[in-house]
PDB file of C-alpha atoms and ligand atoms in Angstrom:
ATOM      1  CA  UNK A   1     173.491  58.419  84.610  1.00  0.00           C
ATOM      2  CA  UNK A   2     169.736  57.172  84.446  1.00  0.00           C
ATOM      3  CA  UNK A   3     167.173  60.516  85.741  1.00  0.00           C
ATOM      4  CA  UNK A   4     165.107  59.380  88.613  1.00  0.00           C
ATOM      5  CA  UNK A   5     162.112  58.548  86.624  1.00  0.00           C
ATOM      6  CA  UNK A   6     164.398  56.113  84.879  1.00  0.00           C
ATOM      7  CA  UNK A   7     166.173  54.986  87.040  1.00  0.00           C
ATOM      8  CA  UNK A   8     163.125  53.668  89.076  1.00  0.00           C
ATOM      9  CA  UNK A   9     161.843  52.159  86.426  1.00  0.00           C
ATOM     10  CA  UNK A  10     164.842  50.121  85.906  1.00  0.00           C
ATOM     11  CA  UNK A  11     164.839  48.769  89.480  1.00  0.00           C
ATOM     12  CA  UNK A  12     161.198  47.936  89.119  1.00  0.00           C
ATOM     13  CA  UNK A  13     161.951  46.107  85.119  1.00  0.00           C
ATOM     14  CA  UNK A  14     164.432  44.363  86.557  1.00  0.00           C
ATOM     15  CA  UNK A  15     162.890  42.046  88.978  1.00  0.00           C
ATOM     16  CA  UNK A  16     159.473  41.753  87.819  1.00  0.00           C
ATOM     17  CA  UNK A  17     158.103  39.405  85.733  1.00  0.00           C
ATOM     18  CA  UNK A  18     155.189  38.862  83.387  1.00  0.00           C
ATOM     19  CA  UNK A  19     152.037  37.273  85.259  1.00  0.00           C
ATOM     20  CA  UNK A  20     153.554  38.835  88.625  1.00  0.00           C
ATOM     21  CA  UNK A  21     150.910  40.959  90.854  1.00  0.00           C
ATOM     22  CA  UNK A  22     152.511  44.165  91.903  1.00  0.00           C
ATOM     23  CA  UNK A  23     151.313  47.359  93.674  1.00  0.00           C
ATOM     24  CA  UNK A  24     151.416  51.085  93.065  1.00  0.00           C
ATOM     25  CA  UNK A  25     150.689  52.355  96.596  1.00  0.00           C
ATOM     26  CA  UNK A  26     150.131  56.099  95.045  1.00  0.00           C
ATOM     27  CA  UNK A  27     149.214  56.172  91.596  1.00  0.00           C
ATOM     28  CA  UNK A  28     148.234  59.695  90.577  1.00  0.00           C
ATOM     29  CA  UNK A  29     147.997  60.595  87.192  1.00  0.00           C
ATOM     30  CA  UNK A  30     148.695  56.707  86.506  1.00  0.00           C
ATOM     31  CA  UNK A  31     152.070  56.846  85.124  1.00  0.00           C
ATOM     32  CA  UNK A  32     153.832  54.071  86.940  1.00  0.00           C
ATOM     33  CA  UNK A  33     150.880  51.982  86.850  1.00  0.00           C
ATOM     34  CA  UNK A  34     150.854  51.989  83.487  1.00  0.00           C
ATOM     35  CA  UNK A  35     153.826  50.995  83.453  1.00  0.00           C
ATOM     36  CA  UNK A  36     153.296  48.378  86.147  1.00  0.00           C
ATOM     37  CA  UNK A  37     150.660  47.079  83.812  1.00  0.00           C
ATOM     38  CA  UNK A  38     153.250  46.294  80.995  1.00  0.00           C
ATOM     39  CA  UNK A  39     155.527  44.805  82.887  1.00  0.00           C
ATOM     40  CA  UNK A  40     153.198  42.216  84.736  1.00  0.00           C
ATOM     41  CA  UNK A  41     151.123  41.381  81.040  1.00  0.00           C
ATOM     42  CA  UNK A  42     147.770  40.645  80.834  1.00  0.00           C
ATOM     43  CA  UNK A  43     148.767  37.706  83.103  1.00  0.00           C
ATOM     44  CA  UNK A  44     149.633  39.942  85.900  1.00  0.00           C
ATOM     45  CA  UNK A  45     147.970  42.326  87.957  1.00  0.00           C
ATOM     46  CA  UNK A  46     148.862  46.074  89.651  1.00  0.00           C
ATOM     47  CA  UNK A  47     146.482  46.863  92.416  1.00  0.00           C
ATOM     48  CA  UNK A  48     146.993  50.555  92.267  1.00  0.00           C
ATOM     49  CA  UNK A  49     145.887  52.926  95.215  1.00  0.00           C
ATOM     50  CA  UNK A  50     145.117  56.463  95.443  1.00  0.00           C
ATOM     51  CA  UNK A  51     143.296  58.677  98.450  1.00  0.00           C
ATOM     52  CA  UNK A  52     141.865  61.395  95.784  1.00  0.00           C
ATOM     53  CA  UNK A  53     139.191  60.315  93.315  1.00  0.00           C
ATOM     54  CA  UNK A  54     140.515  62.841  90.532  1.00  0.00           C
ATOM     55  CA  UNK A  55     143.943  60.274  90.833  1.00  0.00           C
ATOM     56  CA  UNK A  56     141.784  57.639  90.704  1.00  0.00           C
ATOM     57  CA  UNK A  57     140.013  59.088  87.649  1.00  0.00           C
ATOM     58  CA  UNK A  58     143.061  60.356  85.868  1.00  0.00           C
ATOM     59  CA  UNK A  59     144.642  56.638  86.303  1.00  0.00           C
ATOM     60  CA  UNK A  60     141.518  55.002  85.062  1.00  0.00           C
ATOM     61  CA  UNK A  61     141.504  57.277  81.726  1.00  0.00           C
ATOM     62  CA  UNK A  62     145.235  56.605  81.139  1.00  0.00           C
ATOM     63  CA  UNK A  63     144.784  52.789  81.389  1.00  0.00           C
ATOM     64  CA  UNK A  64     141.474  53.146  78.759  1.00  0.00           C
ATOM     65  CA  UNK A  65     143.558  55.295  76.643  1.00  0.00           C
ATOM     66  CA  UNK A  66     145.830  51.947  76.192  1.00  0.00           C
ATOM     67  CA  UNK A  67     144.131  49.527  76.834  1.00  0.00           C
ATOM     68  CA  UNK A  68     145.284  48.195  79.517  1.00  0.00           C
ATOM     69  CA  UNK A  69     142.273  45.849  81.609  1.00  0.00           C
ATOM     70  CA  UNK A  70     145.341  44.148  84.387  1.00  0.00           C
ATOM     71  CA  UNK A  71     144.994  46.708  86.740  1.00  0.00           C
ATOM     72  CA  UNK A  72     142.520  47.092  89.989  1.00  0.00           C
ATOM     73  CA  UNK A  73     141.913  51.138  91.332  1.00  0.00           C
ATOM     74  CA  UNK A  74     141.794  51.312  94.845  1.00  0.00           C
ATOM     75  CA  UNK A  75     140.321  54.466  96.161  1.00  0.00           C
ATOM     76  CA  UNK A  76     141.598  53.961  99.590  1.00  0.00           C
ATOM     77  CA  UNK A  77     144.397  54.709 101.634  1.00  0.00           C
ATOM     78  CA  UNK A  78     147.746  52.114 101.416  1.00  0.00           C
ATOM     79  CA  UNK A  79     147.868  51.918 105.232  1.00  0.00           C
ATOM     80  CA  UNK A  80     145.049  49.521 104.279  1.00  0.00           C
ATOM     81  CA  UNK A  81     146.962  47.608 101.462  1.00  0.00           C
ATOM     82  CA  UNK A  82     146.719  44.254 103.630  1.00  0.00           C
ATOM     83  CA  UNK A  83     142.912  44.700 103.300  1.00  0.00           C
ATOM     84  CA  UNK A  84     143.320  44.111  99.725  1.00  0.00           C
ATOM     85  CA  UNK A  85     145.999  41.320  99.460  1.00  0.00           C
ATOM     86  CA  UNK A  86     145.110  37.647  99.865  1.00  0.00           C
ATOM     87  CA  UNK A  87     146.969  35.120 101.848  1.00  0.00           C
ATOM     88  CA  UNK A  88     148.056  33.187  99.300  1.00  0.00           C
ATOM     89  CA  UNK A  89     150.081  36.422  97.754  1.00  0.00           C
ATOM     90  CA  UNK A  90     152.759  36.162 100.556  1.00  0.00           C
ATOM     91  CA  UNK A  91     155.899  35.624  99.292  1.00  0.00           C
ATOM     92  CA  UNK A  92     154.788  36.391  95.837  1.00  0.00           C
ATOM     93  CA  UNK A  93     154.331  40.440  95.282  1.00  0.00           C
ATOM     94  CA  UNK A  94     156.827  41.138  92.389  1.00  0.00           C
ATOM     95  CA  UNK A  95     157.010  44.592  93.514  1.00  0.00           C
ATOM     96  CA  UNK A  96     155.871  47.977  94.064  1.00  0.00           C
ATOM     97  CA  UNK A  97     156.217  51.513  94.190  1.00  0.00           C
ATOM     98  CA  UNK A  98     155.337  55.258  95.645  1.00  0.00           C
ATOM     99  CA  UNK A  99     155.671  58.429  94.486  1.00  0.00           C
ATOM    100  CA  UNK A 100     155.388  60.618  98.004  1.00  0.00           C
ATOM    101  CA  UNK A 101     154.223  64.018  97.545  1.00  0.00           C
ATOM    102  CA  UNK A 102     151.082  65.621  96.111  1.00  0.00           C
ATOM    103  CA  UNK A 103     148.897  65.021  93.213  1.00  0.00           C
ATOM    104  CA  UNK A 104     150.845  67.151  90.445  1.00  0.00           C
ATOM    105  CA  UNK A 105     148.855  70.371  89.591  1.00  0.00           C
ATOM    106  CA  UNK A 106     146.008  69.771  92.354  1.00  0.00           C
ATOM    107  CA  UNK A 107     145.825  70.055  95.888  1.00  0.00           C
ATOM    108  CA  UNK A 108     149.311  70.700  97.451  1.00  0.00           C
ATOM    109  CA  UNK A 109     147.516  69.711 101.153  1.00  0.00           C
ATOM    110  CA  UNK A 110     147.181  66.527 100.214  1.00  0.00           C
ATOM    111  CA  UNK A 111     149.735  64.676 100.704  1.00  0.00           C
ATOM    112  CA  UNK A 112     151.801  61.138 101.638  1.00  0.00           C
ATOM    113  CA  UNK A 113     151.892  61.296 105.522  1.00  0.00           C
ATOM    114  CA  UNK A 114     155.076  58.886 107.481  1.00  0.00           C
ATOM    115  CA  UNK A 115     152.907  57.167 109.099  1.00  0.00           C
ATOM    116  CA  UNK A 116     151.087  56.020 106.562  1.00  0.00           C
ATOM    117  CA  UNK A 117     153.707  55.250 104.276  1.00  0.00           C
ATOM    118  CA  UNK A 118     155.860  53.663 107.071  1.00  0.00           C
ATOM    119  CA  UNK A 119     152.703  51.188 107.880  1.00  0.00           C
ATOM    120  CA  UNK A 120     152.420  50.447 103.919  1.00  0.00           C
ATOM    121  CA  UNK A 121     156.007  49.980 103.636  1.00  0.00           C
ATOM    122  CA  UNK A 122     156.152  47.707 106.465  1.00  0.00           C
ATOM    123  CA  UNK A 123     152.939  45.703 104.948  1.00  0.00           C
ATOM    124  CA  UNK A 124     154.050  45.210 101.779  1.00  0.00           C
ATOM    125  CA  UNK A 125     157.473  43.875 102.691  1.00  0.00           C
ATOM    126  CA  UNK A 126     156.031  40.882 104.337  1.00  0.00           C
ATOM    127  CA  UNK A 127     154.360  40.355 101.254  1.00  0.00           C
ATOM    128  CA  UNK A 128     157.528  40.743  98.464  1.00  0.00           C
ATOM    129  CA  UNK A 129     158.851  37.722  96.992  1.00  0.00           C
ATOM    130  CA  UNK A 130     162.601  36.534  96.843  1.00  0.00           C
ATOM    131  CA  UNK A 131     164.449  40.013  95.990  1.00  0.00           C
ATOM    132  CA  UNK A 132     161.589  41.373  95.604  1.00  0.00           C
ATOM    133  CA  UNK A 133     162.084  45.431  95.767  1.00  0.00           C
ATOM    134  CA  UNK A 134     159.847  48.903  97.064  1.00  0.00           C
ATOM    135  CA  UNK A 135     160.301  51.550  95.085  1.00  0.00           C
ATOM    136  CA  UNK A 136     160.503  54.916  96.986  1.00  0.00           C
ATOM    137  CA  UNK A 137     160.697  58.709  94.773  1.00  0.00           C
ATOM    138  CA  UNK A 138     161.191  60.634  97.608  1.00  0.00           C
ATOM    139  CA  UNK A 139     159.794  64.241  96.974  1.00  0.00           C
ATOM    140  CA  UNK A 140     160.104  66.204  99.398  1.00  0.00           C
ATOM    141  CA  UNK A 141     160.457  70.125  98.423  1.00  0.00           C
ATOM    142  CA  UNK A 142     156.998  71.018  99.664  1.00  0.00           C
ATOM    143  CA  UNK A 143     155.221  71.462 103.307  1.00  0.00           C
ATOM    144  CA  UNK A 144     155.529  68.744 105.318  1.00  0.00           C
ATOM    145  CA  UNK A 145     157.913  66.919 102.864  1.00  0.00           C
ATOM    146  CA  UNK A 146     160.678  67.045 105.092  1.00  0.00           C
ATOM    147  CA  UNK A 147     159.309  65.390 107.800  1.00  0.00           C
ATOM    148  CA  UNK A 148     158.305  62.615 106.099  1.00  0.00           C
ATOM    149  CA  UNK A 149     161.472  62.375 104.181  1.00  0.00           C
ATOM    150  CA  UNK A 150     163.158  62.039 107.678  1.00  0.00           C
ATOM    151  CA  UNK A 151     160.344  59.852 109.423  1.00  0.00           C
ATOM    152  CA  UNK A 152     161.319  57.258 106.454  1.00  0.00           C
ATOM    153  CA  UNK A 153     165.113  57.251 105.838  1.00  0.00           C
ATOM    154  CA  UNK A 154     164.884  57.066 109.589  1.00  0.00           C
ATOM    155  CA  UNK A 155     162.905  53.957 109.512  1.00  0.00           C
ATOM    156  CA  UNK A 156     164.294  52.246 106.008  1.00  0.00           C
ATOM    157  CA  UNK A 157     167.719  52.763 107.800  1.00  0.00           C
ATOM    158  CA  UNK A 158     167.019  50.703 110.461  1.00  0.00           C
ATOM    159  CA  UNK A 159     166.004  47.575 108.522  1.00  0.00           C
ATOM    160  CA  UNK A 160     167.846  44.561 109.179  1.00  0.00           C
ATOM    161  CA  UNK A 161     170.463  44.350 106.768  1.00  0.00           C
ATOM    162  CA  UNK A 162     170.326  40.468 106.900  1.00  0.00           C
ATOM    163  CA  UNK A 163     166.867  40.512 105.505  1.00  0.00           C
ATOM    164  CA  UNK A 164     166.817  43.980 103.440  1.00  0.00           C
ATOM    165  CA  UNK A 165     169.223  45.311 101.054  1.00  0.00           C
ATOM    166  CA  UNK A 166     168.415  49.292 101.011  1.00  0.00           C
ATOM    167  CA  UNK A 167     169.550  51.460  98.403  1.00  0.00           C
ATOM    168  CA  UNK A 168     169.662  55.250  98.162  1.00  0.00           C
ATOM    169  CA  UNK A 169     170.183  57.462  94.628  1.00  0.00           C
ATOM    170  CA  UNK A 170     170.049  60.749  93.924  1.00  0.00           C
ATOM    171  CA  UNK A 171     171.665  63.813  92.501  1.00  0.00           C
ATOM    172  CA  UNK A 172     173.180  65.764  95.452  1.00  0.00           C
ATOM    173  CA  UNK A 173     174.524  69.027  93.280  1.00  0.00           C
ATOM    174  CA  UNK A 174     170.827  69.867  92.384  1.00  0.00           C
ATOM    175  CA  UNK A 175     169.364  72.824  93.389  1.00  0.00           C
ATOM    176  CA  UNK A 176     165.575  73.102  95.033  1.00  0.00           C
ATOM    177  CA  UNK A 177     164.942  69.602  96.900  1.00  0.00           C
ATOM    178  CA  UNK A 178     165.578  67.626  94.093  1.00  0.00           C
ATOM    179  CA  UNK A 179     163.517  63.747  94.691  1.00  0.00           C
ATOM    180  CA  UNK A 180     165.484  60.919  95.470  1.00  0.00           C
ATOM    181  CA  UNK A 181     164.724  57.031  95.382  1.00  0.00           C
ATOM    182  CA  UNK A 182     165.511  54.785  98.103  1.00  0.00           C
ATOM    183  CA  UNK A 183     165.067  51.012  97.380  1.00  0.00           C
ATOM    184  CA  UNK A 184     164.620  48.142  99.179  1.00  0.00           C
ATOM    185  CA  UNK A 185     164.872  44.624  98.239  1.00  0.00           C
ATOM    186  CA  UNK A 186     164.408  41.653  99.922  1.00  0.00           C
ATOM    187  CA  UNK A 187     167.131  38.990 100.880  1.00  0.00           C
TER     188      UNK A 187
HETATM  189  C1  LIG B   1     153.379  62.383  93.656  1.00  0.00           C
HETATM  190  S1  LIG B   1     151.733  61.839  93.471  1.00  0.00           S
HETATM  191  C2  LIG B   1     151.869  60.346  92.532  1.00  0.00           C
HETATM  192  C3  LIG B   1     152.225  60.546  91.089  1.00  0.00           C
HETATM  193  C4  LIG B   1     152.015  59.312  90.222  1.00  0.00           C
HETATM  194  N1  LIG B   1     152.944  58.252  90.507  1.00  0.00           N
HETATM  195  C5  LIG B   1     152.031  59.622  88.739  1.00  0.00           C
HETATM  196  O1  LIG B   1     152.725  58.969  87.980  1.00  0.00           O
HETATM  197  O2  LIG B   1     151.313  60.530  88.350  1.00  0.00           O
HETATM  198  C6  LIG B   1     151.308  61.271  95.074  1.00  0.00           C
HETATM  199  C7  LIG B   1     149.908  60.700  95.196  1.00  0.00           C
HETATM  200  O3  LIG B   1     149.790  60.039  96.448  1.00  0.00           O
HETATM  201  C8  LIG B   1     148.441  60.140  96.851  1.00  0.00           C
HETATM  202  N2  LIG B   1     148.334  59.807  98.284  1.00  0.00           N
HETATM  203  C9  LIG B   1     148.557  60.595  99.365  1.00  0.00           C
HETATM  204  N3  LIG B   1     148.391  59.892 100.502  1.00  0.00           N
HETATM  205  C10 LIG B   1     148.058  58.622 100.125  1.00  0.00           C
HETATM  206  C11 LIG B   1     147.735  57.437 100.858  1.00  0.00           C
HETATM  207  N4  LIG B   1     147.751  57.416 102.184  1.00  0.00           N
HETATM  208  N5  LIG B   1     147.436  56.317 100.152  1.00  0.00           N
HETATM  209  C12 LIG B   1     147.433  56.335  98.785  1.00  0.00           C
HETATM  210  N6  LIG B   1     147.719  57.436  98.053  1.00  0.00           N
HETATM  211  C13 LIG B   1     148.021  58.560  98.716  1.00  0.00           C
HETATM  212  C14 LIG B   1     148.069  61.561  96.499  1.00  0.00           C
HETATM  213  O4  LIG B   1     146.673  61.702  96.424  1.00  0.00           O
HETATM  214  C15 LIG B   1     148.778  61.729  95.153  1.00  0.00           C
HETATM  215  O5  LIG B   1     147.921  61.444  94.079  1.00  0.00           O
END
């Protein structure tokens, strides 16, 4: 069984092609971007958001450290992702992804708020191509996690199931709050 890491990954390889533009809505310490950035080729493009400047930092030095020049840094909040999307990308976004939580080994207070999230999610769906899919690694062990976790199976739930297929995969013997991803792909 693929870990979670993997396992989004997968979904994400699986539907997106080279030249496609793609978003991660919170990229951190730049892991999925740069691995966004593969996937979409030097044809492609991630537009990668981040609230904190250190994530935006970190990202930036991970993409220099290979190389990668397909990728735009948004410091900015992805509530605002339609800000940065032109018209003509309807229909088109290959995909994206979030990783909800905090910035690993910085400031736990910061973190992916519902509304927010739900708002980006909601954007970005009018936006997918043809089974197209969001990515979701649901952390949710620290304060506040909860209630976002909640907010947003609440709302993924209650997608129509004639235009969204939405998928949910986790370990459920793990101890601790182990993440979880939900997926959603467009009919
Ligand atoms: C779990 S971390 C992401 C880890 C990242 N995917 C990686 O590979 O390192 C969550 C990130 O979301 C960011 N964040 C929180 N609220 C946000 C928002 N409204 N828009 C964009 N990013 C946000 C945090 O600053 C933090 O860097």
């Amino acid at each position: 069984m693929k870990s979670i890491l993997k396992y989004s990954h997968y979904l994400l390889e699986e539907i997106i092609k080279p030249g496609e533009t793609v978003i991660d809505a919170t990229c951190g310490n730049g892991n999925d971007t740069l691995f966004l950035s593969g996937l979409v080729g030097e044809t492609g493009e991630v537009i990668a958001f981040d609230i904190q400047e250190q994530a935006i930092d970190n990202t930036d030095q991970l993409l220099m450290e290979n190389h990668c020049s397909n990728v735009s840094l948004v410091l900015d909040s992805h509530a605002n992702v339609e800000n940065y999307l032109s018209k003509d990308l309807e229909g088109k976004i290959g995909g994206a992804i979030f990783n909800l939580g905090y910035l690993p080994k910085s400031d736990k207070s910061i973190i992916t708020q519902a509304e927010s999230t739900v708002k980006a999610i909601d954007t970005i769906l009018g936006y997918l191509k043809h089974e197209g899919r969001i990515i979701l690694v649901v952390y949710y062990g620290h304060e506040g996690g909860e209630d976002e976790k909640n907010a947003i199976l609440k709302h993924v739930m209650s997608l129509d199931q004639k235009q969204y297929s939405v998928l949910q995969y986790g370990f459920i013997n793990q101890k601790n709050n182990p993440p979880f991803i939900i997926g959603i792909q467009k009919k």
